[in-house]
mmCIF file of C-alpha atoms in Angstrom:
data_model
loop_
_atom_site.group_PDB
_atom_site.id
_atom_site.type_symbol
_atom_site.label_atom_id
_atom_site.label_comp_id
_atom_site.label_asym_id
_atom_site.label_seq_id
_atom_site.Cartn_x
_atom_site.Cartn_y
_atom_site.Cartn_z
ATOM 1 C CA MET A 1 75.628 180.830 -58.293
ATOM 2 C CA ILE A 2 75.255 183.241 -61.174
ATOM 3 C CA VAL A 3 76.858 182.342 -64.491
ATOM 4 C CA ILE A 4 78.270 185.441 -66.131
ATOM 5 C CA THR A 5 78.765 185.193 -69.861
ATOM 6 C CA SER A 6 80.913 188.248 -70.439
ATOM 7 C CA ALA A 7 83.909 189.795 -68.733
ATOM 8 C CA SER A 8 83.671 193.169 -67.083
ATOM 9 C CA THR A 9 86.454 195.656 -67.835
ATOM 10 C CA SER A 10 87.902 198.780 -66.298
ATOM 11 C CA GLN A 11 90.385 199.669 -69.017
ATOM 12 C CA VAL A 12 89.993 201.226 -72.459
ATOM 13 C CA GLN A 13 91.479 200.804 -75.897
ATOM 14 C CA SER A 14 94.721 202.713 -76.323
ATOM 15 C CA GLY A 15 94.539 205.652 -78.679
ATOM 16 C CA THR A 16 96.410 208.882 -79.238
ATOM 17 C CA ASP A 17 96.646 209.452 -75.487
ATOM 18 C CA SER A 18 99.921 207.810 -74.482
ATOM 19 C CA THR A 19 98.652 207.386 -70.901
ATOM 20 C CA ALA A 20 95.738 205.169 -71.973
ATOM 21 C CA LYS A 21 96.146 201.436 -71.440
ATOM 22 C CA LYS A 22 95.376 198.698 -73.897
ATOM 23 C CA PHE A 23 92.104 196.900 -73.429
ATOM 24 C CA GLN A 24 92.353 194.191 -70.804
ATOM 25 C CA ALA A 25 89.474 191.976 -69.719
ATOM 26 C CA LYS A 26 88.948 192.159 -65.973
ATOM 27 C CA ALA A 27 87.274 189.649 -63.680
ATOM 28 C CA PRO A 28 84.044 190.555 -61.858
ATOM 29 C CA ALA A 29 84.398 192.217 -58.458
ATOM 30 C CA THR A 30 85.867 190.001 -55.746
ATOM 31 C CA GLN A 31 83.427 188.282 -53.374
ATOM 32 C CA PRO A 32 85.304 187.804 -50.073
ATOM 33 C CA PHE A 33 84.679 184.666 -48.035
ATOM 34 C CA SER A 34 85.600 183.696 -44.495
ATOM 35 C CA ALA A 35 86.249 180.691 -42.250
ATOM 36 C CA GLU A 36 82.618 179.629 -42.647
ATOM 37 C CA ALA A 37 83.472 178.370 -46.136
ATOM 38 C CA PHE A 38 85.710 175.706 -44.561
ATOM 39 C CA ALA A 39 82.976 174.093 -42.439
ATOM 40 C CA SER A 40 81.485 170.641 -43.024
ATOM 41 C CA SER A 41 78.986 170.587 -45.877
ATOM 42 C CA ASN A 42 76.757 168.306 -47.926
ATOM 43 C CA ASN A 43 78.225 169.222 -51.290
ATOM 44 C CA THR A 44 81.414 170.163 -53.148
ATOM 45 C CA THR A 45 81.947 173.904 -53.509
ATOM 46 C CA ILE A 46 84.599 175.394 -55.789
ATOM 47 C CA ARG A 47 85.872 178.949 -55.402
ATOM 48 C CA TRP A 48 88.366 180.736 -57.641
ATOM 49 C CA LEU A 49 91.017 182.408 -55.469
ATOM 50 C CA GLY A 50 92.178 184.718 -58.226
ATOM 51 C CA MET A 51 95.293 184.162 -60.340
ATOM 52 C CA ALA A 52 95.447 180.387 -61.031
ATOM 53 C CA GLY A 53 94.327 179.328 -57.561
ATOM 54 C CA PHE A 54 91.243 177.454 -56.397
ATOM 55 C CA PHE A 55 89.769 176.515 -53.038
ATOM 56 C CA ILE A 56 87.534 173.450 -52.818
ATOM 57 C CA ASN A 57 85.445 172.193 -49.905
ATOM 58 C CA SER A 58 84.123 168.698 -50.588
ATOM 59 C CA HIS A 59 81.918 167.518 -47.724
ATOM 60 C CA GLY A 60 84.341 169.043 -45.231
ATOM 61 C CA THR A 61 87.551 167.990 -47.016
ATOM 62 C CA THR A 62 89.244 171.290 -47.804
ATOM 63 C CA PHE A 63 92.104 171.886 -50.206
ATOM 64 C CA MET A 64 93.685 174.519 -52.415
ATOM 65 C CA ILE A 65 95.326 174.276 -55.820
ATOM 66 C CA ASP A 66 98.051 176.785 -56.707
ATOM 67 C CA PRO A 67 97.055 179.290 -54.013
ATOM 68 C CA LEU A 68 98.620 182.730 -54.339
ATOM 69 C CA MET A 69 97.113 185.104 -51.813
ATOM 70 C CA GLU A 70 99.901 187.620 -51.227
ATOM 71 C CA GLY A 71 103.430 188.588 -52.140
ATOM 72 C CA TYR A 72 103.212 188.563 -55.941
ATOM 73 C CA ASP A 73 105.780 190.600 -57.892
ATOM 74 C CA MET A 74 103.421 192.158 -60.454
ATOM 75 C CA PRO A 75 100.625 194.726 -59.928
ATOM 76 C CA LEU A 76 97.123 193.340 -59.567
ATOM 77 C CA LEU A 77 93.708 194.511 -60.738
ATOM 78 C CA MET A 78 91.766 192.691 -58.030
ATOM 79 C CA ASP A 79 91.762 191.873 -54.327
ATOM 80 C CA PHE A 80 92.160 188.291 -53.146
ATOM 81 C CA PRO A 81 88.943 186.891 -51.622
ATOM 82 C CA ILE A 82 90.670 185.627 -48.459
ATOM 83 C CA LYS A 83 93.939 186.268 -46.636
ATOM 84 C CA PRO A 84 96.141 183.366 -45.530
ATOM 85 C CA LYS A 85 95.748 184.338 -41.863
ATOM 86 C CA SER A 86 91.968 183.840 -42.224
ATOM 87 C CA VAL A 87 92.293 180.219 -43.409
ATOM 88 C CA PRO A 88 91.383 177.958 -40.439
ATOM 89 C CA HIS A 89 92.492 174.577 -41.809
ATOM 90 C CA LEU A 90 93.288 172.682 -45.005
ATOM 91 C CA ASP A 91 93.602 168.993 -45.635
ATOM 92 C CA ALA A 92 95.947 169.605 -48.553
ATOM 93 C CA VAL A 93 97.605 172.239 -50.710
ATOM 94 C CA LEU A 94 98.702 171.292 -54.229
ATOM 95 C CA ALA A 95 101.046 172.981 -56.700
ATOM 96 C CA THR A 96 100.998 172.231 -60.419
ATOM 97 C CA HIS A 97 104.492 173.629 -61.082
ATOM 98 C CA SER A 98 107.220 175.884 -59.739
ATOM 99 C CA ASP A 99 106.311 179.303 -61.222
ATOM 100 C CA ASN A 100 105.734 181.811 -58.430
ATOM 101 C CA ASP A 101 102.133 182.491 -59.439
ATOM 102 C CA HIS A 102 101.407 178.798 -58.748
ATOM 103 C CA TYR A 103 103.958 177.800 -56.132
ATOM 104 C CA SER A 104 103.965 180.944 -54.006
ATOM 105 C CA VAL A 105 106.573 180.268 -51.334
ATOM 106 C CA GLU A 106 105.305 183.138 -49.180
ATOM 107 C CA THR A 107 101.697 181.951 -49.341
ATOM 108 C CA PHE A 108 102.681 178.337 -48.720
ATOM 109 C CA HIS A 109 104.661 179.342 -45.626
ATOM 110 C CA ASP A 110 101.690 181.276 -44.301
ATOM 111 C CA LEU A 111 99.433 178.250 -44.848
ATOM 112 C CA ALA A 112 101.863 175.662 -43.484
ATOM 113 C CA SER A 113 100.651 175.804 -39.880
ATOM 114 C CA VAL A 114 97.046 175.014 -40.895
ATOM 115 C CA THR A 115 97.778 172.539 -43.729
ATOM 116 C CA LYS A 116 98.089 168.797 -43.168
ATOM 117 C CA GLU A 117 100.078 168.039 -46.324
ATOM 118 C CA PHE A 118 101.456 169.529 -49.531
ATOM 119 C CA HIS A 119 101.563 167.707 -52.887
ATOM 120 C CA SER A 120 103.171 168.275 -56.280
ATOM 121 C CA THR A 121 105.539 166.731 -58.798
ATOM 122 C CA ILE A 122 108.831 165.174 -57.719
ATOM 123 C CA TYR A 123 110.724 168.338 -58.703
ATOM 124 C CA VAL A 124 108.445 170.818 -56.958
ATOM 125 C CA ASP A 125 108.363 168.559 -53.911
ATOM 126 C CA SER A 126 112.147 168.908 -53.697
ATOM 127 C CA LEU A 127 111.711 172.687 -53.567
ATOM 128 C CA MET A 128 109.013 172.394 -50.917
ATOM 129 C CA LYS A 129 111.122 170.069 -48.776
ATOM 130 C CA ASN A 130 113.916 172.658 -48.899
ATOM 131 C CA GLU A 131 111.423 175.094 -47.342
ATOM 132 C CA GLY A 132 110.528 172.606 -44.607
ATOM 133 C CA PHE A 133 106.982 171.862 -45.791
ATOM 134 C CA HIS A 134 105.322 168.527 -44.976
ATOM 135 C CA SER A 135 105.256 167.635 -48.663
ATOM 136 C CA PHE A 136 104.943 164.665 -50.992
ATOM 137 C CA GLY A 137 106.181 164.302 -54.554
ATOM 138 C CA HIS A 138 104.495 162.234 -57.254
ATOM 139 C CA TYR A 139 105.043 161.099 -60.816
ATOM 140 C CA ILE A 140 102.552 161.732 -63.614
ATOM 141 C CA GLY A 141 99.771 159.164 -63.245
ATOM 142 C CA ASP A 142 100.314 158.658 -59.513
ATOM 143 C CA THR A 143 97.228 158.654 -57.272
ATOM 144 C CA PHE A 144 96.959 159.772 -53.646
ATOM 145 C CA HIS A 145 94.189 160.442 -51.143
ATOM 146 C CA PHE A 146 93.248 163.025 -48.552
ATOM 147 C CA GLY A 147 89.966 163.125 -46.683
ATOM 148 C CA LYS A 148 87.097 162.246 -49.011
ATOM 149 C CA VAL A 149 89.065 163.110 -52.160
ATOM 150 C CA THR A 150 91.265 161.064 -54.506
ATOM 151 C CA ALA A 151 93.786 162.953 -56.649
ATOM 152 C CA ARG A 152 95.818 161.895 -59.683
ATOM 153 C CA LEU A 153 98.561 163.787 -61.526
ATOM 154 C CA THR A 154 97.865 164.441 -65.211
ATOM 155 C CA LEU A 155 100.296 165.348 -67.978
ATOM 156 C CA ALA A 156 101.204 168.984 -68.675
ATOM 157 C CA ASP A 157 103.718 170.720 -70.942
ATOM 158 C CA HIS A 158 104.982 173.933 -69.392
ATOM 159 C CA ALA A 159 108.784 173.707 -69.516
ATOM 160 C CA TRP A 160 109.163 177.266 -70.790
ATOM 161 C CA GLN A 161 112.500 177.642 -69.007
ATOM 162 C CA ASN A 162 114.189 175.412 -71.586
ATOM 163 C CA ASP A 163 113.515 178.081 -74.227
ATOM 164 C CA PHE A 164 115.361 180.702 -72.150
ATOM 165 C CA PRO A 165 118.379 178.841 -70.764
ATOM 166 C CA LYS A 166 120.641 180.487 -68.225
ATOM 167 C CA PRO A 167 124.165 179.363 -67.306
ATOM 168 C CA GLY A 168 123.935 176.351 -65.010
ATOM 169 C CA GLN A 169 120.169 176.035 -65.377
ATOM 170 C CA ARG A 170 118.674 172.570 -64.956
ATOM 171 C CA TYR A 171 116.771 170.966 -67.816
ATOM 172 C CA TYR A 172 113.026 170.969 -67.152
ATOM 173 C CA SER A 173 111.401 167.649 -68.001
ATOM 174 C CA PRO A 174 107.726 166.947 -68.832
ATOM 175 C CA GLY A 175 107.131 165.536 -65.352
ATOM 176 C CA ASP A 176 108.156 168.757 -63.590
ATOM 177 C CA ALA A 177 104.723 170.299 -64.201
ATOM 178 C CA CYS A 178 101.346 168.608 -63.948
ATOM 179 C CA GLY A 179 97.613 168.910 -63.795
ATOM 180 C CA PHE A 180 95.359 167.228 -61.247
ATOM 181 C CA TRP A 181 92.304 165.022 -61.573
ATOM 182 C CA PHE A 182 90.100 164.868 -58.477
ATOM 183 C CA ASN A 183 87.365 162.392 -57.661
ATOM 184 C CA THR A 184 84.966 163.730 -55.038
ATOM 185 C CA PRO A 185 81.651 162.436 -53.629
ATOM 186 C CA ASP A 186 79.865 164.746 -56.094
ATOM 187 C CA GLY A 187 81.838 164.051 -59.255
ATOM 188 C CA SER A 188 85.175 164.615 -60.933
ATOM 189 C CA ILE A 189 87.185 167.815 -61.321
ATOM 190 C CA TRP A 190 90.048 168.256 -63.775
ATOM 191 C CA ALA A 191 92.589 171.040 -63.253
ATOM 192 C CA PRO A 192 94.880 170.824 -66.331
ATOM 193 C CA GLY A 193 97.347 173.393 -64.960
ATOM 194 C CA ASP A 194 99.443 175.648 -67.156
ATOM 195 C CA SER A 195 100.234 173.733 -70.324
ATOM 196 C CA ARG A 196 100.759 174.028 -74.014
ATOM 197 C CA PHE A 197 97.977 172.357 -75.936
ATOM 198 C CA MET A 198 98.434 168.573 -76.025
ATOM 199 C CA GLN A 199 96.439 165.983 -77.955
ATOM 200 C CA GLU A 200 96.237 163.939 -74.758
ATOM 201 C CA GLN A 201 94.043 166.683 -73.275
ATOM 202 C CA LEU A 202 91.286 165.737 -75.720
ATOM 203 C CA HIS A 203 91.053 162.148 -74.516
ATOM 204 C CA MET A 204 90.492 162.364 -70.786
ATOM 205 C CA PRO A 205 87.493 160.745 -69.090
ATOM 206 C CA LYS A 206 84.687 163.291 -69.234
ATOM 207 C CA PRO A 207 85.006 165.451 -66.089
ATOM 208 C CA ASP A 208 82.120 167.035 -64.209
ATOM 209 C CA ALA A 209 84.015 170.352 -64.086
ATOM 210 C CA ILE A 210 87.224 171.753 -65.563
ATOM 211 C CA LEU A 211 89.274 174.357 -63.685
ATOM 212 C CA PHE A 212 90.811 175.919 -66.758
ATOM 213 C CA ASN A 213 93.970 178.041 -66.660
ATOM 214 C CA TYR A 214 92.788 180.162 -69.567
ATOM 215 C CA SER A 215 95.457 182.028 -71.489
ATOM 216 C CA GLU A 216 95.498 183.136 -75.099
ATOM 217 C CA ASP A 217 99.284 182.852 -75.099
ATOM 218 C CA ALA A 218 99.999 179.803 -77.289
ATOM 219 C CA ALA A 219 103.750 179.683 -76.704
ATOM 220 C CA PHE A 220 103.589 178.114 -73.251
ATOM 221 C CA HIS A 221 99.837 177.839 -72.605
ATOM 222 C CA SER A 222 96.888 176.409 -74.511
ATOM 223 C CA GLY A 223 96.254 179.528 -76.560
ATOM 224 C CA LEU A 224 92.772 180.390 -77.759
ATOM 225 C CA GLU A 225 92.729 177.663 -80.415
ATOM 226 C CA GLY A 226 93.840 174.995 -77.965
ATOM 227 C CA ALA A 227 91.382 176.179 -75.328
ATOM 228 C CA VAL A 228 88.511 175.873 -77.808
ATOM 229 C CA LYS A 229 89.581 172.336 -78.748
ATOM 230 C CA ILE A 230 89.712 171.262 -75.108
ATOM 231 C CA ALA A 231 86.371 172.873 -74.289
ATOM 232 C CA ASN A 232 84.669 171.254 -77.265
ATOM 233 C CA ALA A 233 86.104 167.826 -76.447
ATOM 234 C CA TYR A 234 83.877 167.873 -73.334
ATOM 235 C CA PRO A 235 80.778 169.671 -74.638
ATOM 236 C CA ASN A 236 78.636 169.263 -71.521
ATOM 237 C CA THR A 237 81.262 169.948 -68.854
ATOM 238 C CA PRO A 238 81.130 173.250 -66.938
ATOM 239 C CA ILE A 239 84.364 175.201 -67.335
ATOM 240 C CA ILE A 240 85.594 177.600 -64.652
ATOM 241 C CA LEU A 241 88.175 180.072 -65.917
ATOM 242 C CA SER A 242 91.282 181.237 -64.082
ATOM 243 C CA HIS A 243 94.652 182.808 -64.983
ATOM 244 C CA TRP A 244 92.945 185.848 -66.541
ATOM 245 C CA GLY A 245 91.587 189.258 -65.522
ATOM 246 C CA PHE A 246 93.627 189.607 -62.324
ATOM 247 C CA VAL A 247 97.122 190.878 -63.162
ATOM 248 C CA ASP A 248 97.544 194.466 -64.344
ATOM 249 C CA ALA A 249 99.681 193.613 -67.373
ATOM 250 C CA PRO A 250 97.897 194.479 -70.638
ATOM 251 C CA ASP A 251 101.040 193.829 -72.698
ATOM 252 C CA PHE A 252 101.797 190.416 -71.152
ATOM 253 C CA SER A 253 99.772 187.821 -73.034
ATOM 254 C CA PRO A 254 99.912 184.900 -70.528
ATOM 255 C CA PHE A 255 97.533 186.789 -68.193
ATOM 256 C CA ASN A 256 95.305 188.355 -70.829
ATOM 257 C CA GLY A 257 92.728 185.877 -72.012
ATOM 258 C CA ASP A 258 89.348 187.412 -72.762
ATOM 259 C CA PRO A 259 86.430 185.036 -71.994
ATOM 260 C CA LYS A 260 84.364 186.652 -74.748
ATOM 261 C CA HIS A 261 86.738 185.190 -77.338
ATOM 262 C CA LEU A 262 86.223 181.718 -75.910
ATOM 263 C CA ILE A 263 82.487 181.963 -75.387
ATOM 264 C CA ASP A 264 81.957 182.846 -79.045
ATOM 265 C CA LYS A 265 83.632 179.633 -80.221
ATOM 266 C CA VAL A 266 82.617 176.770 -77.943
ATOM 267 C CA VAL A 267 79.737 174.327 -77.985
ATOM 268 C CA ASN A 268 77.143 175.109 -75.296
ATOM 269 C CA PRO A 269 78.771 178.423 -74.318
ATOM 270 C CA GLU A 270 76.484 178.827 -71.297
ATOM 271 C CA ARG A 271 78.722 176.352 -69.452
ATOM 272 C CA ILE A 272 81.672 178.776 -69.518
ATOM 273 C CA ASN A 273 81.651 180.201 -65.989
ATOM 274 C CA VAL A 274 83.239 183.618 -65.566
ATOM 275 C CA LEU A 275 83.274 183.661 -61.794
ATOM 276 C CA ALA A 276 84.271 186.479 -59.514
ATOM 277 C CA PRO A 277 87.155 185.605 -57.216
ATOM 278 C CA GLY A 278 85.558 183.984 -54.172
ATOM 279 C CA GLU A 279 82.198 183.275 -55.843
ATOM 280 C CA PRO A 280 80.939 179.756 -55.017
ATOM 281 C CA PHE A 281 80.256 177.137 -57.672
ATOM 282 C CA ILE A 282 78.471 173.935 -56.603
ATOM 283 C CA LEU A 283 79.746 170.808 -58.340
ATOM 284 C CA LYS A 284 77.090 168.510 -59.761
ATOM 285 C CA ARG A 285 77.616 165.166 -61.446
ATOM 286 C CA LEU A 286 76.741 165.376 -65.130
ATOM 287 C CA LYS A 287 73.660 163.415 -66.158
ATOM 288 C CA ASN A 288 74.780 163.233 -69.773
ATOM 289 C CA LYS A 289 78.508 162.852 -70.472
ATOM 290 C CA ASN A 290 78.152 161.908 -74.126
#
């Protein structure tokens, strides 16, 4: 696995030419993978799916977090590393919240026939049950198991809908969105999910990897300042970035984090992993978590 310490780009700074786009950091070229990635193994391999999604194979236990592999309603800069029809089997699929770039109903339907179980918050589970998925809902702090993996829901703050109320809209509570903490045979993985910065995020057990939904939008995500605080709270933990460099939307800040801004501000910046979609990362238990 190659650690890239700067983002590649295909767009330029806007100038007098009205057709030029604003600068937008772009992820490295997609590295497609196939059914072989789902086979039994002797380690835990993490792959970014693009968008906010991840695929993990831990000693043959396979699962996805927030997979979106088709059917999105905004233009994309990149190709997804695998199509749903190429996925042979999954022990679990997990959704952190109900936004369609995390809970992709189309993708979930296409994965349903090869997925043993779906997991999310109580609210998102109600949506999944309406779609006929074999799903389970959990409260923040709840723990559940699948295969060789234990998962726990962690707190997140992403109730952006309450700031833009529509007639008849439900009130979104803190427990409607979540992150996930995974314990695997090779160490722990924390996926905080989309969330405003929270002080609680600085006081987690030290994970062996963080799957970080990196956005410089501070209104409903961590923002750059919050991201730096979280990264520096766990100075030896590898951080794998997602939620950046994939959507063609230079004027829409939630998708436009630039890893170079983060790398310049964190302790031990070499642990910031700017992976290509589909590129494998092998999880290793940290020797020094101090």
